[in-house]
Coordinates of C-alpha atoms and ligand atoms in Angstrom, one line a residue:
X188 CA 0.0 0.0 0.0
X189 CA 1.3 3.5 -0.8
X190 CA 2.7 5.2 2.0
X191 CA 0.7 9.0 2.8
X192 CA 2.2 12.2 3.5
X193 CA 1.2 15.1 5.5
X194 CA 2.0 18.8 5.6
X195 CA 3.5 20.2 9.2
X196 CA 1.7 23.2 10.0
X197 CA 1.7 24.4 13.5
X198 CA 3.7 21.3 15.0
X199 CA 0.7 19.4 13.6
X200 CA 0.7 17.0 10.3
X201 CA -2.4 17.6 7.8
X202 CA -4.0 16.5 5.0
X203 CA -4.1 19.3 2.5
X204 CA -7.4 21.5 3.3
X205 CA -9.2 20.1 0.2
X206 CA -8.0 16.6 0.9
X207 CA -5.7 16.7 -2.9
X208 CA -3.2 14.3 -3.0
X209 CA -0.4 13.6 -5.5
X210 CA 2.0 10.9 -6.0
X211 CA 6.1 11.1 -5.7
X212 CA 8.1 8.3 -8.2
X213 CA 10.8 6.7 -8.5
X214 CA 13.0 8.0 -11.5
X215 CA 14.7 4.8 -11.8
X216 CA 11.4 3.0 -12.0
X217 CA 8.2 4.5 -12.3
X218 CA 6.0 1.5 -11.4
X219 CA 7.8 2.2 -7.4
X220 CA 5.8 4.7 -6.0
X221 CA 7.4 6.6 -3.2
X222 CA 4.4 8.0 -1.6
X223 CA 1.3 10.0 -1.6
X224 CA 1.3 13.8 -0.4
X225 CA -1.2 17.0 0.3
X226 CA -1.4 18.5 -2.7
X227 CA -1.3 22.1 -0.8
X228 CA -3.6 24.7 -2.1
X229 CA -3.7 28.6 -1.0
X230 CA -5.5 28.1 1.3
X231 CA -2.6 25.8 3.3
X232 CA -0.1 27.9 2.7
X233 CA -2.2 30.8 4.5
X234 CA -2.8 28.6 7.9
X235 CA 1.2 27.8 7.3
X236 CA 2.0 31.3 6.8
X237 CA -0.2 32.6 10.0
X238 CA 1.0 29.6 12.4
X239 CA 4.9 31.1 11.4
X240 CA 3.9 34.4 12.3
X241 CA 1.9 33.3 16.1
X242 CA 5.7 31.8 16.6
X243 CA 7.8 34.5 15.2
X244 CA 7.5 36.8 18.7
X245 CA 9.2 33.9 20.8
X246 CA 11.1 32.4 18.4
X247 CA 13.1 35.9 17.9
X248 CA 13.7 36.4 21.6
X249 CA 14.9 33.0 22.0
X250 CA 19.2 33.5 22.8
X251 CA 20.9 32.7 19.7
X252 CA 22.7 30.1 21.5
X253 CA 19.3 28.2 22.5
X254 CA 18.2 28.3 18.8
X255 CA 22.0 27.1 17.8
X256 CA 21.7 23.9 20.8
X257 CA 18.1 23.1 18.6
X258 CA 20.2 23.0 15.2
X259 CA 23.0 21.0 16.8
X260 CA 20.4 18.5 17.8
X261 CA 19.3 18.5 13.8
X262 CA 22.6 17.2 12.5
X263 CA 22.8 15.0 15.5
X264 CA 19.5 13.3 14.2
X265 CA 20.3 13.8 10.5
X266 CA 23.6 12.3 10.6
X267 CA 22.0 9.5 12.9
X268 CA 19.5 8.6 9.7
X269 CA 22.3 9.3 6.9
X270 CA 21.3 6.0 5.3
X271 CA 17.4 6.1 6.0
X272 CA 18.1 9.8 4.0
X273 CA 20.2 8.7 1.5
X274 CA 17.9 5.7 0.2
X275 CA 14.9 7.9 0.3
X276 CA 17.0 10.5 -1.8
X277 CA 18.1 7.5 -4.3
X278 CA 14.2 6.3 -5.0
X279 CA 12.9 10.1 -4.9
X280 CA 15.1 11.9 -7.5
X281 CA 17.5 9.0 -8.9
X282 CA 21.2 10.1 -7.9
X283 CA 23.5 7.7 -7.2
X284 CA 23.7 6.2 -3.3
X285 CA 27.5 7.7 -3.1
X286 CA 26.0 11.4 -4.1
X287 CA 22.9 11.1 -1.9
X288 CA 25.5 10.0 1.2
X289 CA 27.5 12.8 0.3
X290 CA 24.8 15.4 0.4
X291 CA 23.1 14.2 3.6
X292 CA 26.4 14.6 4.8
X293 CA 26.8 18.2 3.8
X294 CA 23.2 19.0 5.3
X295 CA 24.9 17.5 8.7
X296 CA 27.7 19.7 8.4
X297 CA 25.5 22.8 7.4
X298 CA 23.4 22.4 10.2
X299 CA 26.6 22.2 12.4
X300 CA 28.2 25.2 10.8
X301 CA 24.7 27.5 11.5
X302 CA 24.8 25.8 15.1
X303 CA 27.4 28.2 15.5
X304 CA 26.0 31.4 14.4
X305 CA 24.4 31.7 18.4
X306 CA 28.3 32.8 19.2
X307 CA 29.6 34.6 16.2
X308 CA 29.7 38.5 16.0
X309 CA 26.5 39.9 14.2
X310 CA 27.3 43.4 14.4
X311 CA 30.7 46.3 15.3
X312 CA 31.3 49.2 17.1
X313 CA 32.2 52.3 14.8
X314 CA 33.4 55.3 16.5
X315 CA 31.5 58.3 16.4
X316 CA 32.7 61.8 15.4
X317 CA 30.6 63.1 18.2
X318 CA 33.0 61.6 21.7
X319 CA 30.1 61.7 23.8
X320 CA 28.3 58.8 21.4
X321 CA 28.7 55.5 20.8
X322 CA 27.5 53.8 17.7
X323 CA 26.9 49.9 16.9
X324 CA 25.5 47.4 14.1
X325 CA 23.8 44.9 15.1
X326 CA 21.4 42.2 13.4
X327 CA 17.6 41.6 13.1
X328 CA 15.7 38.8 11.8
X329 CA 13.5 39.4 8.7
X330 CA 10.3 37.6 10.3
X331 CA 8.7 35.1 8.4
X332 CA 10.2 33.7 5.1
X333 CA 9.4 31.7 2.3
X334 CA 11.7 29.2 1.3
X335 CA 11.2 27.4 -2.1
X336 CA 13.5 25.0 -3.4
X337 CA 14.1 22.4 -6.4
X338 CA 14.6 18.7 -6.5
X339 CA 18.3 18.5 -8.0
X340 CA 19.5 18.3 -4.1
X341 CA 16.5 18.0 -2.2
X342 CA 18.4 17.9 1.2
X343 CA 21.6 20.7 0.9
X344 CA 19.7 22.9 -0.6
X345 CA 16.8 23.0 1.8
X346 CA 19.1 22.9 4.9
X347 CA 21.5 25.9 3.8
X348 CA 18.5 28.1 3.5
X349 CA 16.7 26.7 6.9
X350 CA 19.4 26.7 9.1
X351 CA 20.7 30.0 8.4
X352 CA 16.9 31.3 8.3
X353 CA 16.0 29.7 12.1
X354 CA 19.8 30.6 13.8
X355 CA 19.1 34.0 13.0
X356 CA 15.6 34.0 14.7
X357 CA 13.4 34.0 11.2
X358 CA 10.4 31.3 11.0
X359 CA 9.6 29.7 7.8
X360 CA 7.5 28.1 5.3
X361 CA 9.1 25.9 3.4
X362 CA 7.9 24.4 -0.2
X363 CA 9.9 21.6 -1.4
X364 CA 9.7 20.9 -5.5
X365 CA 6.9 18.8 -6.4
X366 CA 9.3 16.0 -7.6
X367 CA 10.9 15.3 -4.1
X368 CA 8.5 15.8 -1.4
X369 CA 9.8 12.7 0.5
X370 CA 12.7 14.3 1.3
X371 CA 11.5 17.7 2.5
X372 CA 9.3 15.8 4.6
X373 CA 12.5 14.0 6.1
X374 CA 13.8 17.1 6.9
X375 CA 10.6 18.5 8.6
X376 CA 10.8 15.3 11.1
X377 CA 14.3 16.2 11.9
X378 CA 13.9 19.3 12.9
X379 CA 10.5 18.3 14.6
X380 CA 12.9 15.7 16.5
X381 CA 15.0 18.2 17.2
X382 CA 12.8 20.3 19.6
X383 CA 11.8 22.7 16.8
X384 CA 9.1 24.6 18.8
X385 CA 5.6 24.2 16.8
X386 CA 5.1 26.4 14.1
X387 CA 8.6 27.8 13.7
X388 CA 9.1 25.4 10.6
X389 CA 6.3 24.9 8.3
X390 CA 6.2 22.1 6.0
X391 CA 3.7 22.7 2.4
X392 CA 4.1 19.9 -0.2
X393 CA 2.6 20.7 -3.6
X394 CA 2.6 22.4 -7.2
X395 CA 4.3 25.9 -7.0
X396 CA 2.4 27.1 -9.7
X397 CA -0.9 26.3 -7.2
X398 CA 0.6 27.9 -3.9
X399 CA 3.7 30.2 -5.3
X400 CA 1.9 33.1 -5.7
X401 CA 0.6 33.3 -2.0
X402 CA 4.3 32.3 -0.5
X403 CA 5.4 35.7 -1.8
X404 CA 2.7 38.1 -2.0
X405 CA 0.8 37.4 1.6
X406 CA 1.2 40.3 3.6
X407 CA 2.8 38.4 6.7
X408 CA 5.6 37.3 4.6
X409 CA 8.9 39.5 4.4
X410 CA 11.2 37.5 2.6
X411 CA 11.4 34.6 -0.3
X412 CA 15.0 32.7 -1.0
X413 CA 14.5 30.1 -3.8
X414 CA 16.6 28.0 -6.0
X415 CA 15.2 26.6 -9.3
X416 CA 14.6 28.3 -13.2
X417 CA 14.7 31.6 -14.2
X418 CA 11.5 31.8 -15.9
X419 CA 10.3 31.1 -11.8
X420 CA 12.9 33.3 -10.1
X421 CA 11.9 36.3 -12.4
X422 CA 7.9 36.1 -11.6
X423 CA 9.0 35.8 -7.8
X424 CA 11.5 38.8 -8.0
X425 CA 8.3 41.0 -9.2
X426 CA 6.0 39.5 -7.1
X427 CA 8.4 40.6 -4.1
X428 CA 9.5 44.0 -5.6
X429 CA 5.7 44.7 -5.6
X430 CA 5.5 44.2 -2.2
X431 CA 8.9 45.8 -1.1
X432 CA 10.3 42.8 1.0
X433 CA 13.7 41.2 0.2
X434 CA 14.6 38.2 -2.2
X435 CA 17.2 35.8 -3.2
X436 CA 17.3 33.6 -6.4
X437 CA 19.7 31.3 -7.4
X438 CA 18.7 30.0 -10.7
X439 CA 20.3 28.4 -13.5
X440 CA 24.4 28.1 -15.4
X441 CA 26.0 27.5 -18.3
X442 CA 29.2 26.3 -16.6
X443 CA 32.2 26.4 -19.0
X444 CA 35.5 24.5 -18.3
X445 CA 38.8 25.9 -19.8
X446 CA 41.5 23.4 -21.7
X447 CA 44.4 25.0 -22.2
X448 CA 47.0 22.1 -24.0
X449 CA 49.6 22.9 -20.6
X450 CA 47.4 21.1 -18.5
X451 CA 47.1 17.5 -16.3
X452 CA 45.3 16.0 -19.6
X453 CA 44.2 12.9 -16.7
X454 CA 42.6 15.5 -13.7
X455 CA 41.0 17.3 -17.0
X456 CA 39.6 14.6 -18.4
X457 CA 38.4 12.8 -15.2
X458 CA 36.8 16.3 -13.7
X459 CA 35.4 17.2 -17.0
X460 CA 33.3 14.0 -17.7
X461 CA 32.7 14.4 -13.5
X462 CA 31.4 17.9 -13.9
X463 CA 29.2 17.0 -17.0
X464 CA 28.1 13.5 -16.4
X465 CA 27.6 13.2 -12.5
X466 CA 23.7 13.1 -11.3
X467 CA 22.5 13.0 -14.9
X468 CA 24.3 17.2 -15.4
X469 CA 21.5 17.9 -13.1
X470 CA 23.7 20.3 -10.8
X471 CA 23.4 23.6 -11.9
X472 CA 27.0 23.8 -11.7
X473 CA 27.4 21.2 -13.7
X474 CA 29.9 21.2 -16.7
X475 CA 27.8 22.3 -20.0
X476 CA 30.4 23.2 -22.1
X477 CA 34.1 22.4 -22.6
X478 CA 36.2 24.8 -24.2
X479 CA 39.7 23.3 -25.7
X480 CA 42.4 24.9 -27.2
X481 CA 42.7 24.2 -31.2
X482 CA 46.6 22.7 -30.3
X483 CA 44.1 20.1 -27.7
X484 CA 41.7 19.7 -29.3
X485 CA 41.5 16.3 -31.4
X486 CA 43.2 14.5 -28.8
X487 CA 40.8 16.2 -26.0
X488 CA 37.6 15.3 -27.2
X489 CA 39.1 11.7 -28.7
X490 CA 39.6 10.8 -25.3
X491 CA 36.2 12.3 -23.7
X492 CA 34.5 10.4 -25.8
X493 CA 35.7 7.4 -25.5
X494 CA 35.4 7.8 -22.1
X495 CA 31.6 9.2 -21.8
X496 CA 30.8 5.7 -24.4
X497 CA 32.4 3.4 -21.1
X498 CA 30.5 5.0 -18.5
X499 CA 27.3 2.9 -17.0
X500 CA 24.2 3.7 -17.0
X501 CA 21.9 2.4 -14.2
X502 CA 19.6 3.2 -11.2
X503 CA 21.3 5.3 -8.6
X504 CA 20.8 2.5 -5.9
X505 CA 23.9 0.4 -7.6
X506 CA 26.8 2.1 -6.3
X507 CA 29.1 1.6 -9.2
X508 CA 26.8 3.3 -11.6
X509 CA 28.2 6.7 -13.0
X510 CA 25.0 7.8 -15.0
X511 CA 22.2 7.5 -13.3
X512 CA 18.1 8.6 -14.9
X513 CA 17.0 12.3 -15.1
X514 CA 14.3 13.0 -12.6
X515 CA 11.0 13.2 -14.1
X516 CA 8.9 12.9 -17.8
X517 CA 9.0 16.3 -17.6
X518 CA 12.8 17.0 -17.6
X519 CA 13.4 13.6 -19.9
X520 CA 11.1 15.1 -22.7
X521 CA 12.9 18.6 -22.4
X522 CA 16.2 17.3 -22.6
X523 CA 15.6 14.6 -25.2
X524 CA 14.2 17.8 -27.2
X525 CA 17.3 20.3 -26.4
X526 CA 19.3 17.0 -28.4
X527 CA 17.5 16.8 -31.0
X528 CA 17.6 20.3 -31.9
X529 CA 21.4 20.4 -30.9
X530 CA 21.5 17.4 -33.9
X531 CA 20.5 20.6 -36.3
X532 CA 23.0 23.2 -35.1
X533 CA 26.5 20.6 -34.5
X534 CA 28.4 17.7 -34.3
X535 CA 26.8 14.9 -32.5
X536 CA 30.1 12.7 -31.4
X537 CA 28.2 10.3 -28.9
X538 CA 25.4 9.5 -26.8
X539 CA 22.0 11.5 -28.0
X540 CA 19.3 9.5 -27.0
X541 CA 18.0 7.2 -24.5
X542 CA 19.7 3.8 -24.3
X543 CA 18.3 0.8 -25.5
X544 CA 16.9 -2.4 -24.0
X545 CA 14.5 -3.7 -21.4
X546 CA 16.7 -2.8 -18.5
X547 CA 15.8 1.0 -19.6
X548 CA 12.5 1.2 -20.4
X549 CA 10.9 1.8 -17.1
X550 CA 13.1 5.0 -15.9
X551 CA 14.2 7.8 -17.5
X552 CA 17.6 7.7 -18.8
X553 CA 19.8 9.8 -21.0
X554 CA 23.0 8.3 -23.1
X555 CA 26.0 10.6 -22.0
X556 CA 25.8 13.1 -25.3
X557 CA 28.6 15.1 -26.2
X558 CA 28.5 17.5 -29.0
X559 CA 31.5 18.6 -30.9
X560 CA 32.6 22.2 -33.1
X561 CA 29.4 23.9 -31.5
X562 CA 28.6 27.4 -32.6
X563 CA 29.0 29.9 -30.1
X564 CA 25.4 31.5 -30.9
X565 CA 23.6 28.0 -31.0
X566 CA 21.1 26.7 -28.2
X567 CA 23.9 23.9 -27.8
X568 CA 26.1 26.7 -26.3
X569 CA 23.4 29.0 -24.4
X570 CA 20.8 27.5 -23.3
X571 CA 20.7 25.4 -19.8
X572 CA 19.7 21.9 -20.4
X573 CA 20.1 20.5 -17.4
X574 CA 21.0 17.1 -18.7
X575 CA 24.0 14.7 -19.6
X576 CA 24.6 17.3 -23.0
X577 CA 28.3 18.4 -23.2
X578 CA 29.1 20.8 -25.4
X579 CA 32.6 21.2 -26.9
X580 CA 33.8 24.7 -28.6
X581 CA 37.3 25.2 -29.8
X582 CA 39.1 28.4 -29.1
X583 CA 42.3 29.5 -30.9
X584 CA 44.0 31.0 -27.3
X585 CA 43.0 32.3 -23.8
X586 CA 41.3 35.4 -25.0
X587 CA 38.8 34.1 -27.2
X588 CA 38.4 31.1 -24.9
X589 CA 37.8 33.5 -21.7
X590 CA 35.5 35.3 -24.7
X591 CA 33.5 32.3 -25.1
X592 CA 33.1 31.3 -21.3
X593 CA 32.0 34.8 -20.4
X594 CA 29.4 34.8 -23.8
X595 CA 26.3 33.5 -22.1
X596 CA 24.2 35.2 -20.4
X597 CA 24.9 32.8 -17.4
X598 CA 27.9 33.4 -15.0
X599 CA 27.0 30.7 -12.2
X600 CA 30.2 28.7 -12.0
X601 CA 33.7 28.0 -14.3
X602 CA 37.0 26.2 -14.2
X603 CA 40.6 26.0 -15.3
X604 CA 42.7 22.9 -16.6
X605 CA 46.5 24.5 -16.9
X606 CA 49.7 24.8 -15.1
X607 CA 50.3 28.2 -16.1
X608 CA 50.1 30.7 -13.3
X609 CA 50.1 33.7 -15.6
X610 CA 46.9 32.3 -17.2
X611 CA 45.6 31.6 -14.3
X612 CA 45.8 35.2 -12.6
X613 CA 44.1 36.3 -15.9
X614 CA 41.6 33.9 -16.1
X615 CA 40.7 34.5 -12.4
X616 CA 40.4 38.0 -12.7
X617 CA 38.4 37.9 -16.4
X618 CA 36.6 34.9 -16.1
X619 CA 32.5 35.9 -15.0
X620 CA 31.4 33.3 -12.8
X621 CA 30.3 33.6 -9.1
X622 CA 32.2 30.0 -8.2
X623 CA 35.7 30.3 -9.9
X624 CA 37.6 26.6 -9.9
X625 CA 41.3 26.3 -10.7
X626 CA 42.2 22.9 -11.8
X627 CA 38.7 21.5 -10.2
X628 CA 35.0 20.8 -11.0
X629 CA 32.9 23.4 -11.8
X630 CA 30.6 21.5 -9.8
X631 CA 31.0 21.0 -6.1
X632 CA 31.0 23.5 -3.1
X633 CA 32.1 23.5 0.3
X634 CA 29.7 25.2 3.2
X635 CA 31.7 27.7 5.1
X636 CA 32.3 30.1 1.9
X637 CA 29.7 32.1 -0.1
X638 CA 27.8 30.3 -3.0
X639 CA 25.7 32.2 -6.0
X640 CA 26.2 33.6 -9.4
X641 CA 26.9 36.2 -11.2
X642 CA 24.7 38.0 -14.1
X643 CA 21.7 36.1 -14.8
X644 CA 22.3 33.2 -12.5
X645 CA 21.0 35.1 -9.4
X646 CA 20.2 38.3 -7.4
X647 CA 23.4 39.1 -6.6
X648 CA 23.0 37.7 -3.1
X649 CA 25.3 34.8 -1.5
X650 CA 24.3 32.2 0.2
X651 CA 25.8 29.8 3.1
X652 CA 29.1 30.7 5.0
X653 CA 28.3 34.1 6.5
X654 CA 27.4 35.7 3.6
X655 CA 23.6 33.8 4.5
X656 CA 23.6 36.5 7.5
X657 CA 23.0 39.2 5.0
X658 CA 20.1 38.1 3.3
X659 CA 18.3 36.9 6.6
X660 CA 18.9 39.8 9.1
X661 CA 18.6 43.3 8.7
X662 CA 20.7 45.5 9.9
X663 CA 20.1 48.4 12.7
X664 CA 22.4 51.1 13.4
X665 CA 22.2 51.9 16.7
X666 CA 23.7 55.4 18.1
X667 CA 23.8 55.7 22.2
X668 CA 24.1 58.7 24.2
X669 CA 24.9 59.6 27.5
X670 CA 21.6 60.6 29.1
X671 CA 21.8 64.9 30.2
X672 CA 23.9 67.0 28.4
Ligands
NDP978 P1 11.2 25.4 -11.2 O1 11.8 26.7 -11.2 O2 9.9 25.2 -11.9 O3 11.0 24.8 -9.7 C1 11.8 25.2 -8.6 C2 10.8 25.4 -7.4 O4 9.9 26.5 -7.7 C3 10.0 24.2 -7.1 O5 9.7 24.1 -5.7 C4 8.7 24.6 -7.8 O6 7.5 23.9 -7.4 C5 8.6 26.0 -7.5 N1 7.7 26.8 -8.4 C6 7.2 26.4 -9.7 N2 6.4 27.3 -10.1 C7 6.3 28.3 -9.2 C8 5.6 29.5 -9.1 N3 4.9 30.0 -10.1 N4 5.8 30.3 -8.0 C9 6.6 29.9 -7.0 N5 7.3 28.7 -7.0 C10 7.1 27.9 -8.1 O7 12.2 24.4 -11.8 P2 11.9 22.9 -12.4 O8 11.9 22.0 -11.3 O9 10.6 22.9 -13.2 O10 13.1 22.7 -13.4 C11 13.1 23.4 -14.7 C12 14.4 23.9 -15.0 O11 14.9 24.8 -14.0 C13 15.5 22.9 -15.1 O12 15.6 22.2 -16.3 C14 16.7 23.7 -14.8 O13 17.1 24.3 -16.1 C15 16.3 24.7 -13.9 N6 16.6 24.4 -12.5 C16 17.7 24.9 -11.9 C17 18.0 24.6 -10.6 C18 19.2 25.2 -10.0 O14 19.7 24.6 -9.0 N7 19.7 26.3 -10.4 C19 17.3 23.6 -9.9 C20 16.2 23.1 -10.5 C21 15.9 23.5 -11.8 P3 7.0 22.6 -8.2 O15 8.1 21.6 -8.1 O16 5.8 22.2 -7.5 O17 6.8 23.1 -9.6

């Protein structure tokens, strides 16, 4: 029997008002259905909304350090069910078991890292030209925030916006994607576990084009932080510029890598079909395009090929498989489309299609497709597909190869494959791209330093390592004088 979901909405779990329901899959095998869940409607997300707000007034003038002690206890629990996480990641949205450890493991350590926050500086004391005054910064929660988020990591993501969110005293709403409500829900009963007080974290499963809307534009909500497209993140940025309350979007990439013929032709090979390949090129700092240098070329994309034609395809679950499905019809249609029309504007070296035979035909898997010579103005080199699509461009030296790189209208992340410090420094300083790798994978982050992109790929905000402090406090400038005169 299908297992059902509920929402968490004031410490309580509910069926969705109008008692809707949808069903979660497995991407690997879509006869395995993961659960059922309240299909949320407005009217949800309004009782979710007002139970954050009843908690907001304690919640705030709870000591930092008390809220910190309650996300300690998080990773605790979350680390505790790592492999009850993991799995449930693995059937939900299809990455491999090794990947879904590996970001359970990161929402531990994110968890950990906010913990902190209750004994960090939130503020400094700037002296005054009058002697008599003092003057300090110091840091104020937003209130209530929405927090919407995508299915491509259904744990990390969630957790580096609700930690920092709760340690600096916000309370939240949070809408998972529609794809990987399991996992959101996992997350809710952590926190739960972890002595969240009711109403401080509110769970609402559901279609974002339903409850979206409401999880900006209701009047008890002052801020929105969402990961996902940009044809989303752009109707939420008016919807909260409307309203005057603050926003942060990180949305999609176009992440080039760099080839120059100096380099480790081994770490760029092996990081390149990494950065593409890995979770499907779901990552949206995942390699999209690789751009060699003409004297590299030939040999390069030889070798890539040959390379991207040995890796396995499979469900997630078996650990050895590289390439596992893409998430949903949805995305498997889109991508399968972006292909075909890449067929019209380059080279197609390998993959482009799904893979044949019976031990396919149930999930929804993508051949590793690499394209070859493609035009700098095609849809091969702009658009984000969000698949296992790598695109190769050729470049006759550094400049036109930082040219290319920087020619999208994306700047999320980039790397480097060279030995060359001079090129390097150059390419550092040129290259636009919020996440600069040297010799690395574009995709791939660590939690302590800021994350987010550059030019379209976000609102210029940061997120996780301190720079998450300045999207969910405000700041108050306080100036203090001596009582008579
Ligand atoms: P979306 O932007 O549609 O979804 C991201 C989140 O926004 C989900 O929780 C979604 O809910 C929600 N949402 C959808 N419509 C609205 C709305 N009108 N108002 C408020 N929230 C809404 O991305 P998709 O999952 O559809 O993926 C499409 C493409 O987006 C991908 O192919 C990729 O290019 C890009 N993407 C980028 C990501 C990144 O990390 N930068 C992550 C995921 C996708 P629901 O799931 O219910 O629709």
């Amino acid at each position: 029997m299908t297992e059902a979901f509920r929402n968490l909405i004031d410490g309580c779990w509910a069926a969705a008002a109008n008692g809707a329901t949808f069903r979660s899959i497995n991407p690997a095998d879509t006869r395995d259905v993961v659960g059922e869940f309240a299909a949320s409607g407005v009217e949800d997300v309004r009782q979710a909304i007002g139970a954050a707000r009843k908690a907001l007034p304690k919640w705030r003038n709870m000591s930092a350090w008390a809220r910190g002690e309650i996300l300690r206890k998080a990773a605790d629990t979350l680390e505790s069910r790592l492999d009850e996480v993991g799995h449930a990641m693995v059937r939900e949205n299809g990455k491999t078991m090794a990947e879904a450890r590996g970001e359970t493991a990161r929402g531990v350590a994110l968890f950990r890292y906010y913990a902190a926050e209750g004994v960090r500086s939130i503020g400094e004391v700037v002296p005054s030209i009058n002697p008599r005054t003092m003057i300090y910064t110091t840091r104020v929660p937003l209130g209530v925030v929405s927090l919407v988020t995508p299915w491509n990591f259904p744990v990390a993501i969630p957790v580096w916006k609700l930690a920092p969110a709760l340690a600096y005293g916000n309370t939240v709403v949070f809408k998972p994607a529609t794809a990987t409500p399991h996992c959101g829900v996992l997350i809710a009963r952590i926190l739960e576990d972890a002595g969240i007080p009711p109403g401080v974290v509110n769970l609402v499963t559901g279609s974002g084009g339903e409850v979206g809307e409401e999880l900006v534009k209701n009047e008890s909500v002052h801020g929105v932080s969402f990961t996902g497209s940009n044809v989303v993140g752009r109707r939420i940025a008016v919807w909260a510029a409307e309203r005057g309350i603050k926003f942060q979007l990180e949305m999609g990439g176009k992440n080039p890598v760099i080839v120059m013929p100096d380099c480790d032709v081994e770490q760029a090979l092996t990081l390149t079909l990494r950065g593409a390949f890995g979770y499907a090129g779901q990552k949206c700092t995942a390699t999209s395009r690789a751009i060699l240098l003409d004297s590299i070329y030939d040999l390069f994309a030889a070798k890539l090929v040959e390379r991207a034609g040995a890796l396995k395809i499979g469900p997630g679950i078996d650990e050895p498989n590289a390439l596992p499905p893409v998430v949903s019809a949805e995305q498997h249609r889109g991508i399968l489309a972006a292909i075909e029309k890449g067929k019209t504007e380059a080279k197609l070296l390998c993959g482009g299609g799904v893979p044949p035979g019976d031990a396919y035909r149930n999930g929804f898997y993508i051949k590793p497709t690499i394209f070859g010579d493609v035009p700098a103005a095609s849809s091969l080199a702009q658009e984000e597909i969000f698949g296992p699509v790598l695109a190769l461009m050729r470049a006759k030296d550094l400049d036109e190869a930082i040219a290319l790189a920087n020619g999208v209208r994306y700047g999320l992340s980039a790397s480097i494959f060279t030995r060359d410090i001079g090129v390097i420094q150059e390419y550092c300083s040129r290259i636009e791209a919020g996440v600069v790798k040297v010799n690395g994978e574009t995709a791939g982050l660590e939690p302590q330093v800021p994350f987010g992109g550059m030019k379209e790929s976000s609102s210029h905000s940061r997120e996780q390592g301190r720079a998450a402090m300045e999207f969910f406090t405000s700041i108050k400038t306080v100036y203090l004088d001596r009582a008579g005169m």
